[in-house]
mmCIF file of C-alpha atoms and ligand atoms in Angstrom:
data_model
loop_
_atom_site.group_PDB
_atom_site.id
_atom_site.type_symbol
_atom_site.label_atom_id
_atom_site.label_comp_id
_atom_site.label_asym_id
_atom_site.label_seq_id
_atom_site.Cartn_x
_atom_site.Cartn_y
_atom_site.Cartn_z
ATOM 1 C CA MET A 1 -82.785 139.405 13.424
ATOM 2 C CA ARG A 2 -79.766 142.200 13.896
ATOM 3 C CA LYS A 3 -76.617 141.424 13.615
ATOM 4 C CA ASP A 4 -75.307 141.962 16.841
ATOM 5 C CA ASP A 5 -78.941 140.267 18.430
ATOM 6 C CA ALA A 6 -77.701 137.357 16.032
ATOM 7 C CA GLU A 7 -73.828 137.541 17.064
ATOM 8 C CA TYR A 8 -75.277 137.597 20.951
ATOM 9 C CA VAL A 9 -77.591 134.570 20.273
ATOM 10 C CA VAL A 10 -74.696 132.125 18.437
ATOM 11 C CA SER A 11 -71.649 134.003 21.351
ATOM 12 C CA GLN A 12 -74.946 131.927 24.262
ATOM 13 C CA ARG A 13 -75.355 129.183 22.166
ATOM 14 C CA ALA A 14 -72.361 128.350 21.809
ATOM 15 C CA SER A 15 -71.117 128.582 24.946
ATOM 16 C CA TRP A 16 -73.230 126.740 27.102
ATOM 17 C CA HIS A 17 -73.993 124.832 24.009
ATOM 18 C CA GLY A 18 -71.162 123.620 22.442
ATOM 19 C CA VAL A 19 -72.193 120.345 20.602
ATOM 20 C CA ARG A 20 -74.955 122.700 19.083
ATOM 21 C CA ARG A 21 -72.139 124.980 17.804
ATOM 22 C CA PRO A 22 -72.049 124.152 14.195
ATOM 23 C CA VAL A 23 -75.817 124.768 13.905
ATOM 24 C CA ALA A 24 -76.210 127.612 15.345
ATOM 25 C CA LEU A 25 -73.652 129.121 13.613
ATOM 26 C CA MET A 26 -74.816 128.378 10.142
ATOM 27 C CA GLY A 27 -78.735 129.722 11.648
ATOM 28 C CA ALA A 28 -76.351 132.932 12.502
ATOM 29 C CA ILE A 29 -74.709 132.687 9.337
ATOM 30 C CA ALA A 30 -78.031 132.933 7.732
ATOM 31 C CA CYS A 31 -79.326 135.769 9.609
ATOM 32 C CA ALA A 32 -76.484 137.575 9.499
ATOM 33 C CA ALA A 33 -76.952 137.243 5.393
ATOM 34 C CA ILE A 34 -80.341 138.330 5.479
ATOM 35 C CA LEU A 35 -80.112 141.127 7.922
ATOM 36 C CA MET A 36 -77.064 142.435 5.391
ATOM 37 C CA ALA A 37 -79.219 142.741 2.375
ATOM 38 C CA THR A 38 -82.065 144.490 4.707
ATOM 39 C CA THR A 39 -79.910 146.734 6.046
ATOM 40 C CA THR A 40 -78.154 147.532 2.491
ATOM 41 C CA ALA A 41 -81.315 148.769 0.983
ATOM 42 C CA ASN A 42 -82.907 150.241 4.151
ATOM 43 C CA ALA A 43 -78.942 152.119 5.512
ATOM 44 C CA GLY A 44 -78.829 155.636 6.538
ATOM 45 C CA ASN A 45 -77.885 157.870 4.114
ATOM 46 C CA ILE A 46 -76.397 161.072 3.905
ATOM 47 C CA GLU A 47 -77.470 164.761 1.750
ATOM 48 C CA LYS A 48 -75.873 167.933 1.092
ATOM 49 C CA ARG A 49 -77.445 171.009 0.586
ATOM 50 C CA ASP A 50 -77.550 174.448 -0.156
ATOM 51 C CA PHE A 51 -78.092 176.005 2.140
ATOM 52 C CA GLY A 52 -77.086 179.876 1.121
ATOM 53 C CA LYS A 53 -74.808 182.062 2.393
ATOM 54 C CA LEU A 54 -73.174 184.166 5.217
ATOM 55 C CA PRO A 55 -73.183 188.079 4.719
ATOM 56 C CA ASP A 56 -69.512 187.877 3.247
ATOM 57 C CA GLY A 57 -70.072 185.342 1.294
ATOM 58 C CA THR A 58 -69.068 182.049 2.721
ATOM 59 C CA PRO A 59 -71.209 178.745 1.867
ATOM 60 C CA VAL A 60 -73.553 176.788 4.773
ATOM 61 C CA PHE A 61 -73.965 173.737 3.498
ATOM 62 C CA GLU A 62 -76.913 171.588 5.129
ATOM 63 C CA TYR A 63 -76.211 167.920 5.985
ATOM 64 C CA THR A 64 -78.948 165.366 7.034
ATOM 65 C CA LEU A 65 -78.861 162.626 8.581
ATOM 66 C CA THR A 66 -81.180 159.227 8.138
ATOM 67 C CA ASN A 67 -81.584 155.735 9.677
ATOM 68 C CA ALA A 68 -82.377 152.769 7.734
ATOM 69 C CA LYS A 69 -86.290 154.173 10.477
ATOM 70 C CA ASN A 70 -86.513 156.874 8.135
ATOM 71 C CA MET A 71 -85.402 159.387 11.552
ATOM 72 C CA SER A 72 -83.178 161.878 10.196
ATOM 73 C CA VAL A 73 -81.627 164.767 11.581
ATOM 74 C CA GLY A 74 -80.652 168.183 9.637
ATOM 75 C CA VAL A 75 -76.802 169.943 10.645
ATOM 76 C CA ILE A 76 -75.645 172.656 9.268
ATOM 77 C CA ASN A 77 -71.618 174.160 8.552
ATOM 78 C CA TYR A 78 -72.746 177.132 10.716
ATOM 79 C CA GLY A 79 -72.872 177.124 14.489
ATOM 80 C CA GLY A 80 -73.024 172.460 13.884
ATOM 81 C CA ILE A 81 -76.416 173.993 14.253
ATOM 82 C CA ILE A 82 -79.381 170.768 14.367
ATOM 83 C CA THR A 83 -82.017 172.467 12.223
ATOM 84 C CA SER A 84 -84.669 169.809 12.330
ATOM 85 C CA ILE A 85 -85.069 166.396 14.054
ATOM 86 C CA LYS A 86 -87.312 164.266 12.691
ATOM 87 C CA VAL A 87 -89.021 161.760 13.851
ATOM 88 C CA PRO A 88 -92.155 159.239 14.143
ATOM 89 C CA ASP A 89 -95.180 159.790 16.744
ATOM 90 C CA ARG A 90 -96.760 156.976 18.110
ATOM 91 C CA ASP A 91 -99.217 155.968 14.855
ATOM 92 C CA GLY A 92 -95.443 156.127 12.694
ATOM 93 C CA LYS A 93 -96.061 159.789 11.518
ATOM 94 C CA ILE A 94 -93.152 161.762 11.242
ATOM 95 C CA ASP A 95 -92.461 165.418 12.536
ATOM 96 C CA ASN A 96 -89.695 167.583 13.472
ATOM 97 C CA VAL A 97 -89.065 168.118 17.083
ATOM 98 C CA VAL A 98 -86.510 170.994 17.519
ATOM 99 C CA LEU A 99 -87.411 174.939 16.677
ATOM 100 C CA GLY A 100 -85.020 176.163 14.347
ATOM 101 C CA PHE A 101 -85.256 178.338 10.718
ATOM 102 C CA ARG A 102 -86.151 177.701 6.800
ATOM 103 C CA ASP A 103 -82.691 180.268 6.341
ATOM 104 C CA ILE A 104 -79.629 180.909 7.178
ATOM 105 C CA ASP A 105 -80.234 185.298 7.657
ATOM 106 C CA SER A 106 -82.049 184.552 10.913
ATOM 107 C CA TYR A 107 -80.186 181.777 11.775
ATOM 108 C CA VAL A 108 -77.259 185.017 11.291
ATOM 109 C CA SER A 109 -79.538 187.306 13.024
ATOM 110 C CA LYS A 110 -81.727 186.462 15.377
ATOM 111 C CA ASN A 111 -81.071 182.627 17.036
ATOM 112 C CA PRO A 112 -81.838 182.300 20.217
ATOM 113 C CA TYR A 113 -79.201 179.220 19.895
ATOM 114 C CA PHE A 114 -81.615 176.936 18.523
ATOM 115 C CA GLY A 115 -79.893 173.892 18.087
ATOM 116 C CA VAL A 116 -76.749 175.381 18.287
ATOM 117 C CA ILE A 117 -73.131 173.909 19.409
ATOM 118 C CA ALA A 118 -72.311 176.207 23.149
ATOM 119 C CA GLY A 119 -68.920 177.090 23.824
ATOM 120 C CA ARG A 120 -66.174 177.952 25.171
ATOM 121 C CA TYR A 121 -68.035 177.945 27.721
ATOM 122 C CA ALA A 122 -71.746 177.228 27.809
ATOM 123 C CA ASN A 123 -74.381 179.322 29.630
ATOM 124 C CA ARG A 124 -72.900 181.936 31.860
ATOM 125 C CA ILE A 125 -69.361 182.912 34.141
ATOM 126 C CA ALA A 126 -70.523 185.772 36.427
ATOM 127 C CA ASN A 127 -68.697 189.215 35.126
ATOM 128 C CA ALA A 128 -67.162 187.679 32.445
ATOM 129 C CA LYS A 129 -64.297 186.821 34.540
ATOM 130 C CA PHE A 130 -61.890 183.912 36.202
ATOM 131 C CA THR A 131 -58.880 183.627 37.860
ATOM 132 C CA LEU A 132 -56.468 180.365 35.977
ATOM 133 C CA ASP A 133 -53.263 179.874 37.096
ATOM 134 C CA GLY A 134 -53.413 183.498 39.376
ATOM 135 C CA LYS A 135 -54.115 184.794 36.127
ATOM 136 C CA GLU A 136 -57.477 187.058 35.846
ATOM 137 C CA TYR A 137 -58.958 186.429 32.163
ATOM 138 C CA THR A 138 -61.959 189.173 30.710
ATOM 139 C CA LEU A 139 -64.250 187.924 28.681
ATOM 140 C CA ALA A 140 -67.045 189.771 26.919
ATOM 141 C CA ALA A 141 -69.924 190.239 28.657
ATOM 142 C CA ASN A 142 -73.190 190.016 26.671
ATOM 143 C CA ASN A 143 -75.208 189.187 28.889
ATOM 144 C CA GLY A 144 -75.801 192.185 31.102
ATOM 145 C CA PRO A 145 -72.965 191.832 33.426
ATOM 146 C CA ASN A 146 -72.084 188.176 32.190
ATOM 147 C CA SER A 147 -70.548 186.393 29.983
ATOM 148 C CA LEU A 148 -72.775 183.639 28.434
ATOM 149 C CA HIS A 149 -72.192 180.996 25.250
ATOM 150 C CA GLY A 150 -69.094 181.618 24.521
ATOM 151 C CA GLY A 151 -69.384 185.335 24.330
ATOM 152 C CA VAL A 152 -70.717 188.212 21.602
ATOM 153 C CA LYS A 153 -68.628 185.416 18.762
ATOM 154 C CA GLY A 154 -69.303 181.996 20.062
ATOM 155 C CA PHE A 155 -69.415 178.376 18.256
ATOM 156 C CA ASP A 156 -72.489 178.990 17.129
ATOM 157 C CA LYS A 157 -71.217 181.825 15.298
ATOM 158 C CA HIS A 158 -68.493 180.083 13.536
ATOM 159 C CA ILE A 159 -68.082 177.790 10.162
ATOM 160 C CA TRP A 160 -67.489 173.958 10.890
ATOM 161 C CA GLN A 161 -65.107 171.704 9.086
ATOM 162 C CA VAL A 162 -67.791 168.426 8.161
ATOM 163 C CA LYS A 163 -66.488 165.121 7.586
ATOM 164 C CA GLU A 164 -68.786 162.711 6.602
ATOM 165 C CA LEU A 165 -69.132 159.300 8.301
ATOM 166 C CA PRO A 166 -71.125 156.701 6.153
ATOM 167 C CA GLY A 167 -71.743 153.834 8.297
ATOM 168 C CA GLY A 168 -73.575 150.400 8.790
ATOM 169 C CA ASP A 169 -76.073 150.402 11.660
ATOM 170 C CA SER A 170 -75.650 154.467 12.238
ATOM 171 C CA VAL A 171 -74.668 157.531 9.951
ATOM 172 C CA GLY A 172 -72.550 161.064 10.924
ATOM 173 C CA LEU A 173 -70.911 163.880 10.709
ATOM 174 C CA GLU A 174 -68.034 164.813 12.312
ATOM 175 C CA LEU A 175 -67.742 169.022 12.839
ATOM 176 C CA ALA A 176 -64.140 170.441 13.619
ATOM 177 C CA TYR A 177 -63.244 173.836 14.914
ATOM 178 C CA ARG A 178 -60.362 175.686 16.214
ATOM 179 C CA SER A 179 -60.464 178.232 18.330
ATOM 180 C CA PRO A 180 -57.243 180.968 18.669
ATOM 181 C CA ASP A 181 -56.258 181.648 21.571
ATOM 182 C CA GLY A 182 -57.826 184.141 22.788
ATOM 183 C CA GLU A 183 -60.529 184.174 21.433
ATOM 184 C CA GLU A 184 -63.585 186.289 22.710
ATOM 185 C CA GLY A 185 -60.620 186.405 26.324
ATOM 186 C CA TYR A 186 -60.089 182.741 26.376
ATOM 187 C CA PRO A 187 -56.502 181.115 26.980
ATOM 188 C CA GLY A 188 -55.532 178.627 24.710
ATOM 189 C CA ASN A 189 -55.648 177.301 21.354
ATOM 190 C CA LEU A 190 -58.270 175.550 20.948
ATOM 191 C CA ASP A 191 -58.819 172.089 19.029
ATOM 192 C CA VAL A 192 -62.372 171.260 19.167
ATOM 193 C CA LYS A 193 -64.276 167.914 17.555
ATOM 194 C CA VAL A 194 -67.972 167.004 17.294
ATOM 195 C CA THR A 195 -69.153 164.598 15.985
ATOM 196 C CA TYR A 196 -73.531 163.498 15.521
ATOM 197 C CA THR A 197 -74.154 160.711 14.970
ATOM 198 C CA LEU A 198 -77.623 158.858 14.487
ATOM 199 C CA ASN A 199 -77.909 154.822 14.910
ATOM 200 C CA ASP A 200 -80.991 152.372 13.434
ATOM 201 C CA LYS A 201 -82.138 152.377 17.306
ATOM 202 C CA ASN A 202 -83.744 156.612 16.501
ATOM 203 C CA GLU A 203 -80.642 157.449 19.342
ATOM 204 C CA PHE A 204 -79.295 160.828 17.838
ATOM 205 C CA ARG A 205 -76.127 160.372 19.771
ATOM 206 C CA ILE A 206 -73.395 163.940 20.291
ATOM 207 C CA ASP A 207 -69.582 163.494 20.755
ATOM 208 C CA TYR A 208 -67.352 166.193 22.350
ATOM 209 C CA ALA A 209 -63.185 166.036 22.794
ATOM 210 C CA ALA A 210 -61.438 168.305 22.325
ATOM 211 C CA THR A 211 -57.243 169.819 23.592
ATOM 212 C CA THR A 212 -55.799 173.014 23.985
ATOM 213 C CA ASP A 213 -51.899 174.319 23.910
ATOM 214 C CA LYS A 214 -52.820 176.313 27.765
ATOM 215 C CA ALA A 215 -54.057 175.470 30.480
ATOM 216 C CA THR A 216 -58.244 176.949 29.894
ATOM 217 C CA VAL A 217 -62.066 176.480 31.221
ATOM 218 C CA ILE A 218 -64.314 174.564 29.022
ATOM 219 C CA ASN A 219 -67.833 173.659 28.732
ATOM 220 C CA LEU A 220 -69.578 172.501 25.730
ATOM 221 C CA THR A 221 -73.098 171.250 25.229
ATOM 222 C CA SER A 222 -76.222 171.202 22.592
ATOM 223 C CA HIS A 223 -78.882 174.310 22.609
ATOM 224 C CA SER A 224 -81.729 172.096 20.418
ATOM 225 C CA TYR A 225 -85.569 173.096 21.444
ATOM 226 C CA PHE A 226 -87.410 170.478 21.623
ATOM 227 C CA ASN A 227 -91.378 170.414 21.480
ATOM 228 C CA LEU A 228 -92.093 166.929 20.974
ATOM 229 C CA ALA A 229 -95.839 167.220 20.217
ATOM 230 C CA GLY A 230 -94.074 169.075 16.397
ATOM 231 C CA ASN A 231 -92.146 172.551 16.088
ATOM 232 C CA GLY A 232 -94.469 174.777 16.397
ATOM 233 C CA SER A 233 -97.771 173.404 17.446
ATOM 234 C CA GLY A 234 -97.935 175.681 20.367
ATOM 235 C CA THR A 235 -96.804 175.303 24.189
ATOM 236 C CA VAL A 236 -94.288 172.241 26.232
ATOM 237 C CA LEU A 237 -96.210 172.537 29.578
ATOM 238 C CA ASP A 238 -98.206 169.404 29.138
ATOM 239 C CA HIS A 239 -95.111 167.296 28.872
ATOM 240 C CA LYS A 240 -94.155 165.591 31.068
ATOM 241 C CA LEU A 241 -90.727 165.916 32.240
ATOM 242 C CA THR A 242 -88.658 163.669 34.789
ATOM 243 C CA ILE A 243 -84.278 164.893 35.963
ATOM 244 C CA ASN A 244 -82.460 162.500 37.811
ATOM 245 C CA ALA A 245 -81.609 165.047 40.206
ATOM 246 C CA ASP A 246 -81.909 165.544 44.122
ATOM 247 C CA LYS A 247 -80.248 168.715 44.511
ATOM 248 C CA TYR A 248 -80.039 171.578 41.490
ATOM 249 C CA THR A 249 -77.707 174.711 41.647
ATOM 250 C CA PRO A 250 -80.387 178.027 42.297
ATOM 251 C CA VAL A 251 -79.247 181.329 40.982
ATOM 252 C CA ASN A 252 -78.809 184.884 41.715
ATOM 253 C CA ALA A 253 -81.602 187.569 39.852
ATOM 254 C CA THR A 254 -78.154 187.899 36.569
ATOM 255 C CA SER A 255 -78.523 183.686 37.219
ATOM 256 C CA ILE A 256 -75.580 182.885 38.480
ATOM 257 C CA PRO A 257 -75.602 179.850 40.268
ATOM 258 C CA THR A 258 -75.702 181.060 44.851
ATOM 259 C CA GLY A 259 -74.965 176.723 45.728
ATOM 260 C CA ILE A 260 -76.215 173.342 45.537
ATOM 261 C CA ALA A 261 -79.651 173.094 47.154
ATOM 262 C CA SER A 262 -81.790 170.119 47.406
ATOM 263 C CA VAL A 263 -84.993 169.852 45.346
ATOM 264 C CA GLU A 264 -87.719 168.149 47.784
ATOM 265 C CA GLY A 265 -90.721 170.504 48.233
ATOM 266 C CA THR A 266 -89.795 172.904 45.564
ATOM 267 C CA PRO A 267 -90.953 173.076 41.859
ATOM 268 C CA PHE A 268 -87.820 171.990 40.766
ATOM 269 C CA ASP A 269 -88.165 168.567 42.048
ATOM 270 C CA PHE A 270 -88.643 166.349 38.599
ATOM 271 C CA ARG A 271 -87.676 163.014 40.677
ATOM 272 C CA GLN A 272 -91.434 161.596 39.663
ATOM 273 C CA PRO A 273 -92.264 162.873 36.251
ATOM 274 C CA THR A 274 -94.295 165.901 36.230
ATOM 275 C CA ARG A 275 -96.600 167.773 33.876
ATOM 276 C CA ILE A 276 -93.633 170.847 33.265
ATOM 277 C CA GLY A 277 -97.030 173.347 33.362
ATOM 278 C CA ASP A 278 -97.410 172.481 36.120
ATOM 279 C CA ARG A 279 -95.794 174.655 38.769
ATOM 280 C CA ILE A 280 -94.122 177.461 36.167
ATOM 281 C CA ARG A 281 -96.205 179.337 37.678
ATOM 282 C CA ASP A 282 -95.506 179.186 41.237
ATOM 283 C CA GLY A 283 -94.295 182.444 42.422
ATOM 284 C CA ASP A 284 -91.520 181.345 43.688
ATOM 285 C CA GLU A 285 -88.214 183.548 43.736
ATOM 286 C CA GLN A 286 -85.891 180.728 41.442
ATOM 287 C CA LEU A 287 -88.820 180.934 38.617
ATOM 288 C CA ILE A 288 -89.521 184.542 38.930
ATOM 289 C CA TYR A 289 -85.651 185.579 38.447
ATOM 290 C CA GLY A 290 -85.455 183.256 35.268
ATOM 291 C CA ARG A 291 -89.078 183.675 34.177
ATOM 292 C CA GLY A 292 -89.821 180.098 34.377
ATOM 293 C CA TYR A 293 -87.185 177.426 34.411
ATOM 294 C CA ASP A 294 -84.079 178.275 33.821
ATOM 295 C CA HIS A 295 -81.428 176.545 36.014
ATOM 296 C CA ASN A 296 -78.674 173.932 36.476
ATOM 297 C CA TRP A 297 -80.264 170.347 38.236
ATOM 298 C CA VAL A 298 -77.186 168.266 39.688
ATOM 299 C CA LEU A 299 -77.679 164.434 38.051
ATOM 300 C CA SER A 300 -77.926 161.816 40.760
ATOM 301 C CA ARG A 301 -74.998 160.124 39.653
ATOM 302 C CA PRO A 302 -71.390 157.796 39.622
ATOM 303 C CA ASN A 303 -68.908 159.720 38.770
ATOM 304 C CA ASP A 304 -67.027 157.977 36.684
ATOM 305 C CA GLY A 305 -67.490 159.423 32.922
ATOM 306 C CA SER A 306 -69.859 156.348 31.769
ATOM 307 C CA LEU A 307 -73.127 157.476 30.361
ATOM 308 C CA ALA A 308 -76.041 158.071 32.828
ATOM 309 C CA LEU A 309 -79.697 158.852 32.164
ATOM 310 C CA ALA A 310 -80.269 162.550 33.481
ATOM 311 C CA ALA A 311 -84.022 162.768 31.688
ATOM 312 C CA ARG A 312 -86.940 161.448 30.290
ATOM 313 C CA LEU A 313 -89.590 164.311 27.857
ATOM 314 C CA GLU A 314 -93.084 162.778 27.591
ATOM 315 C CA ASP A 315 -95.168 164.009 25.271
ATOM 316 C CA ALA A 316 -99.011 162.409 26.105
ATOM 317 C CA LYS A 317 -100.281 163.393 22.567
ATOM 318 C CA THR A 318 -98.054 161.988 20.355
ATOM 319 C CA GLY A 319 -97.081 158.887 22.737
ATOM 320 C CA ARG A 320 -93.330 160.758 22.034
ATOM 321 C CA ILE A 321 -90.497 159.717 24.551
ATOM 322 C CA LEU A 322 -87.069 161.420 24.606
ATOM 323 C CA GLU A 323 -84.885 159.744 27.047
ATOM 324 C CA ILE A 324 -81.333 161.780 27.064
ATOM 325 C CA SER A 325 -77.669 160.090 28.726
ATOM 326 C CA THR A 326 -74.805 162.116 29.783
ATOM 327 C CA THR A 327 -71.607 161.685 30.904
ATOM 328 C CA GLU A 328 -72.291 165.234 32.126
ATOM 329 C CA PRO A 329 -72.609 166.414 36.022
ATOM 330 C CA GLY A 330 -75.444 168.548 34.855
ATOM 331 C CA ILE A 331 -78.382 169.392 32.801
ATOM 332 C CA GLN A 332 -80.137 172.885 32.302
ATOM 333 C CA PHE A 333 -83.880 172.868 32.168
ATOM 334 C CA TYR A 334 -85.027 176.361 29.631
ATOM 335 C CA THR A 335 -88.495 176.870 29.458
ATOM 336 C CA GLY A 336 -88.116 179.077 26.420
ATOM 337 C CA ASN A 337 -88.660 181.632 28.933
ATOM 338 C CA PHE A 338 -87.536 184.340 26.134
ATOM 339 C CA LEU A 339 -89.818 183.491 23.321
ATOM 340 C CA ASP A 340 -91.412 186.428 22.930
ATOM 341 C CA GLY A 341 -93.274 186.082 19.535
ATOM 342 C CA THR A 342 -90.681 188.247 17.470
ATOM 343 C CA LEU A 343 -89.868 185.417 15.499
ATOM 344 C CA VAL A 344 -91.481 182.932 13.219
ATOM 345 C CA GLY A 345 -89.960 179.452 12.979
ATOM 346 C CA SER A 346 -89.525 176.748 10.383
ATOM 347 C CA ALA A 347 -93.049 175.777 10.262
ATOM 348 C CA GLY A 348 -94.226 179.202 9.819
ATOM 349 C CA LYS A 349 -95.510 179.598 13.107
ATOM 350 C CA MET A 350 -94.261 181.569 15.308
ATOM 351 C CA TYR A 351 -92.855 181.408 18.403
ATOM 352 C CA ARG A 352 -94.185 182.453 21.762
ATOM 353 C CA GLN A 353 -92.659 182.094 25.628
ATOM 354 C CA GLY A 354 -92.051 178.001 26.387
ATOM 355 C CA ASP A 355 -92.950 176.539 23.332
ATOM 356 C CA GLY A 356 -90.108 174.641 23.302
ATOM 357 C CA LEU A 357 -87.137 173.649 26.231
ATOM 358 C CA CYS A 358 -83.556 172.824 26.157
ATOM 359 C CA LEU A 359 -81.954 169.762 27.899
ATOM 360 C CA GLU A 360 -78.155 171.371 27.653
ATOM 361 C CA THR A 361 -75.723 168.446 29.373
ATOM 362 C CA GLN A 362 -73.521 170.601 30.851
ATOM 363 C CA HIS A 363 -70.548 171.217 33.624
ATOM 364 C CA PHE A 364 -72.258 173.521 36.168
ATOM 365 C CA PRO A 365 -72.806 177.191 34.670
ATOM 366 C CA ASP A 366 -70.214 179.499 36.445
ATOM 367 C CA SER A 367 -67.707 176.767 37.729
ATOM 368 C CA PRO A 368 -64.277 178.959 36.617
ATOM 369 C CA ASN A 369 -65.185 180.665 39.569
ATOM 370 C CA HIS A 370 -66.741 178.285 41.908
ATOM 371 C CA PRO A 371 -63.719 176.071 43.662
ATOM 372 C CA ASP A 372 -66.346 173.624 44.898
ATOM 373 C CA PHE A 373 -68.334 172.961 41.211
ATOM 374 C CA PRO A 374 -66.701 169.540 39.025
ATOM 375 C CA SER A 375 -63.440 170.912 37.167
ATOM 376 C CA THR A 376 -63.559 172.359 34.005
ATOM 377 C CA VAL A 377 -60.247 173.715 33.041
ATOM 378 C CA LEU A 378 -58.622 171.584 30.751
ATOM 379 C CA LYS A 379 -54.683 171.251 30.502
ATOM 380 C CA PRO A 380 -52.106 170.760 27.762
ATOM 381 C CA GLY A 381 -51.594 167.325 27.111
ATOM 382 C CA GLU A 382 -55.516 166.578 28.175
ATOM 383 C CA THR A 383 -58.238 165.282 26.443
ATOM 384 C CA TYR A 384 -62.069 167.047 26.910
ATOM 385 C CA LYS A 385 -64.027 164.155 26.565
ATOM 386 C CA THR A 386 -68.046 163.763 26.429
ATOM 387 C CA SER A 387 -71.074 161.627 25.471
ATOM 388 C CA THR A 388 -74.481 162.365 25.397
ATOM 389 C CA VAL A 389 -77.399 160.571 23.605
ATOM 390 C CA HIS A 390 -80.847 160.910 23.054
ATOM 391 C CA ARG A 391 -83.376 157.927 22.314
ATOM 392 C CA PHE A 392 -86.544 158.978 20.468
ATOM 393 C CA PHE A 393 -89.433 156.492 21.727
ATOM 394 C CA THR A 394 -93.741 155.899 21.743
ATOM 395 C CA ASP A 395 -94.797 154.477 24.489
ATOM 396 C CA LYS A 396 -96.070 152.051 21.659
ATOM 397 C CA ILE A 397 -92.805 150.677 21.372
HETATM 398 C C1 GLA B 1 -79.024 178.747 27.970
HETATM 399 C C2 GLA B 1 -79.548 180.464 29.185
HETATM 400 C C3 GLA B 1 -81.098 180.692 28.754
HETATM 401 C C4 GLA B 1 -80.421 181.503 27.610
HETATM 402 C C5 GLA B 1 -80.434 180.375 26.529
HETATM 403 C C6 GLA B 1 -80.755 181.063 25.618
HETATM 404 O O1 GLA B 1 -80.899 178.280 28.539
HETATM 405 O O2 GLA B 1 -79.323 179.776 30.474
HETATM 406 O O3 GLA B 1 -80.681 181.986 30.350
HETATM 407 O O4 GLA B 1 -79.699 182.350 27.121
HETATM 408 O O5 GLA B 1 -79.448 179.431 26.831
HETATM 409 O O6 GLA B 1 -81.639 182.089 25.056
#
């Protein structure tokens, strides 16, 4: 029995049957003692190892968070990149379910955002421009006419300060980065903290926080490419996906949202579990613009900052399931459309189109130019806070 379960039972019994309280309490204390002994033996841990150097000599480290169930998450201090997420399949076989590289040089020279923290503004800002409080800001255009994932040197290409957070039934890392005023054209010194936490329920949680000294815009996400059948095992077209959304944001030819539309009757309707490959080659204009799925869904959720279930991904072959809950209003579903066989990943296999998929929880792309979208403005005195939880389990549990 887990400690919190034991406490729950005690409090329930205590209130239901006052007279039994001493017995229940003694039982719970015994139970908690056994549990503490077990968690001490199997407690999660954090390992740190050298992961090479940046071209300027800065050392890079890889931290591996491991929980009591042997699930692990690898993270480097460059870009806050998640290098691996290792989880069991239905038979207990552990495999890495995210795409990545083995060496820092590949992450520095050719990373298509594998595992990164994307910011200051994840996804696109049209024509690399926005106006805030009457002033126009010009950003770096690094994706055709648009600015993508924070510009030429986004948060994915900086060294983050890492603090280890050892714990009882969870282990974590706090990553901090100060984005200076004017960086990539954005106003305000922005202090960002991203906390990665892995608990013993095989939940990997990301908490984002930021403050600024001038009004700015911010949209942070995590850009892992998932393949629940295992990194390097082929395409994700057989995975089944459910997205809790009645609407999505269709795009123009440069992937900038043109508004909000219903998913009804389109290949974007994932309200029921649907095989990703079923409609990906439909001659739909939206799919052609993205070369597959590369769109933002408008999540059906209360507007109260709570964690709400956004998406569920299942792989029938291994039985692995991932559920993503978030406080965010949107999720970008991207099917690795630009992987073209030129990269060799951490499994020693070459990546081709569709070999991984991203489910990036976020505010909507280009919100600074769409006053009708939820606001991405952060003002001095406010704290930006969002959270996303990735829960891994199998069809056997
Ligand atoms: C996001 C974008 C895609 C692409 C990937 C990274 O998902 O929407 O167009 O840039 O990131 O390649």
